[in-house]
Amino acid sequence: MSANPLITEPVEELATRLEAMTDDELFLTMSELEKASNATKNDAAEEVLFRIALTEEEIERRYPGQVLAPYRDWRQRQPLL
């Protein structure tokens, strides 16, 4: 099983990519990070949580004052998630 690039790529690169992503790409990234968090052992959990927080910050930057409501709405519209 190969390593998840969302977890292995340098944080600076992830931050740069998050800024350039479409909303759907950003929300999909958050979903993938949540899955990784659930599957991660204690060693890497802190790293995954940091990346989730970084993604949350980008969502909140795009949707000020809405916290994660746009992401939750997006998840509800995804039948296979």
PDB file of C-alpha atoms in Angstrom:
ATOM      1  CA  MET A   1       0.000   0.000   0.000  1.00  0.00           C
ATOM      2  CA  SER A   2       1.491   3.353  -1.013  1.00  0.00           C
ATOM      3  CA  ALA A   3       1.718   6.341   1.285  1.00  0.00           C
ATOM      4  CA  ASN A   4      -0.940   9.035   0.972  1.00  0.00           C
ATOM      5  CA  PRO A   5       0.679  12.080  -0.694  1.00  0.00           C
ATOM      6  CA  LEU A   6      -1.539  14.369   1.388  1.00  0.00           C
ATOM      7  CA  ILE A   7       0.325  13.068   4.420  1.00  0.00           C
ATOM      8  CA  THR A   8       3.812  12.705   2.964  1.00  0.00           C
ATOM      9  CA  GLU A   9       4.236  15.891   0.942  1.00  0.00           C
ATOM     10  CA  PRO A  10       5.909  18.833   2.667  1.00  0.00           C
ATOM     11  CA  VAL A  11       3.456  21.050   4.543  1.00  0.00           C
ATOM     12  CA  GLU A  12       4.553  24.137   2.596  1.00  0.00           C
ATOM     13  CA  GLU A  13       3.651  22.436  -0.695  1.00  0.00           C
ATOM     14  CA  LEU A  14       0.276  21.350   0.665  1.00  0.00           C
ATOM     15  CA  ALA A  15      -0.473  24.898   1.840  1.00  0.00           C
ATOM     16  CA  THR A  16       0.377  26.275  -1.604  1.00  0.00           C
ATOM     17  CA  ARG A  17      -1.755  23.658  -3.332  1.00  0.00           C
ATOM     18  CA  LEU A  18      -4.711  24.307  -1.001  1.00  0.00           C
ATOM     19  CA  GLU A  19      -4.769  27.964  -2.022  1.00  0.00           C
ATOM     20  CA  ALA A  20      -4.934  27.025  -5.715  1.00  0.00           C
ATOM     21  CA  MET A  21      -7.597  24.299  -5.398  1.00  0.00           C
ATOM     22  CA  THR A  22     -11.188  24.660  -6.485  1.00  0.00           C
ATOM     23  CA  ASP A  23     -13.762  24.356  -3.720  1.00  0.00           C
ATOM     24  CA  ASP A  24     -14.560  20.771  -4.740  1.00  0.00           C
ATOM     25  CA  GLU A  25     -10.869  19.846  -4.672  1.00  0.00           C
ATOM     26  CA  LEU A  26     -10.473  21.500  -1.280  1.00  0.00           C
ATOM     27  CA  PHE A  27     -13.483  19.676   0.152  1.00  0.00           C
ATOM     28  CA  LEU A  28     -12.294  16.371  -1.318  1.00  0.00           C
ATOM     29  CA  THR A  29      -8.908  16.957   0.305  1.00  0.00           C
ATOM     30  CA  MET A  30     -10.599  17.529   3.666  1.00  0.00           C
ATOM     31  CA  SER A  31     -12.588  14.328   3.221  1.00  0.00           C
ATOM     32  CA  GLU A  32      -9.438  12.345   2.384  1.00  0.00           C
ATOM     33  CA  LEU A  33      -7.611  13.788   5.381  1.00  0.00           C
ATOM     34  CA  GLU A  34     -10.513  12.825   7.660  1.00  0.00           C
ATOM     35  CA  LYS A  35     -10.333   9.257   6.325  1.00  0.00           C
ATOM     36  CA  ALA A  36      -6.575   9.235   6.878  1.00  0.00           C
ATOM     37  CA  SER A  37      -7.088  10.483  10.421  1.00  0.00           C
ATOM     38  CA  ASN A  38      -9.434   7.612  11.181  1.00  0.00           C
ATOM     39  CA  ALA A  39      -6.955   5.093   9.757  1.00  0.00           C
ATOM     40  CA  THR A  40      -3.803   6.572  11.314  1.00  0.00           C
ATOM     41  CA  LYS A  41      -1.946   5.100  14.226  1.00  0.00           C
ATOM     42  CA  ASN A  42      -0.933   7.344  17.122  1.00  0.00           C
ATOM     43  CA  ASP A  43       2.516   8.124  15.649  1.00  0.00           C
ATOM     44  CA  ALA A  44       1.213  10.045  12.633  1.00  0.00           C
ATOM     45  CA  ALA A  45      -2.081  11.283  14.075  1.00  0.00           C
ATOM     46  CA  GLU A  46      -0.629  14.650  15.063  1.00  0.00           C
ATOM     47  CA  GLU A  47       0.686  15.241  11.529  1.00  0.00           C
ATOM     48  CA  VAL A  48      -2.692  14.396   9.994  1.00  0.00           C
ATOM     49  CA  LEU A  49      -4.521  16.643  12.466  1.00  0.00           C
ATOM     50  CA  PHE A  50      -2.160  19.500  11.613  1.00  0.00           C
ATOM     51  CA  ARG A  51      -2.966  19.064   7.912  1.00  0.00           C
ATOM     52  CA  ILE A  52      -6.687  18.962   8.685  1.00  0.00           C
ATOM     53  CA  ALA A  53      -6.339  22.232  10.617  1.00  0.00           C
ATOM     54  CA  LEU A  54      -4.497  23.773   7.658  1.00  0.00           C
ATOM     55  CA  THR A  55      -7.306  22.707   5.334  1.00  0.00           C
ATOM     56  CA  GLU A  56      -9.941  24.029   7.757  1.00  0.00           C
ATOM     57  CA  GLU A  57      -8.166  27.390   7.761  1.00  0.00           C
ATOM     58  CA  GLU A  58      -8.339  27.556   3.966  1.00  0.00           C
ATOM     59  CA  ILE A  59     -12.073  26.717   4.012  1.00  0.00           C
ATOM     60  CA  GLU A  60     -12.686  29.380   6.657  1.00  0.00           C
ATOM     61  CA  ARG A  61     -10.642  31.901   4.643  1.00  0.00           C
ATOM     62  CA  ARG A  62     -12.880  31.297   1.635  1.00  0.00           C
ATOM     63  CA  TYR A  63     -16.102  31.274   3.645  1.00  0.00           C
ATOM     64  CA  PRO A  64     -15.633  33.782   6.475  1.00  0.00           C
ATOM     65  CA  GLY A  65     -17.933  33.318   9.444  1.00  0.00           C
ATOM     66  CA  GLN A  66     -19.376  30.035   8.150  1.00  0.00           C
ATOM     67  CA  VAL A  67     -16.918  27.772   9.977  1.00  0.00           C
ATOM     68  CA  LEU A  68     -17.165  24.433   8.109  1.00  0.00           C
ATOM     69  CA  ALA A  69     -20.814  24.679   6.991  1.00  0.00           C
ATOM     70  CA  PRO A  70     -19.903  24.762   3.262  1.00  0.00           C
ATOM     71  CA  TYR A  71     -17.866  21.572   3.697  1.00  0.00           C
ATOM     72  CA  ARG A  72     -20.659  19.818   5.608  1.00  0.00           C
ATOM     73  CA  ASP A  73     -23.153  20.849   2.904  1.00  0.00           C
ATOM     74  CA  TRP A  74     -20.809  19.512   0.221  1.00  0.00           C
ATOM     75  CA  ARG A  75     -20.494  16.176   2.066  1.00  0.00           C
ATOM     76  CA  GLN A  76     -24.273  15.801   2.206  1.00  0.00           C
ATOM     77  CA  ARG A  77     -24.452  16.227  -1.573  1.00  0.00           C
ATOM     78  CA  GLN A  78     -21.892  13.461  -2.152  1.00  0.00           C
ATOM     79  CA  PRO A  79     -23.737  10.120  -2.405  1.00  0.00           C
ATOM     80  CA  LEU A  80     -20.610   7.954  -2.231  1.00  0.00           C
ATOM     81  CA  LEU A  81     -18.843   9.582   0.710  1.00  0.00           C
TER      82      LEU A  81
END
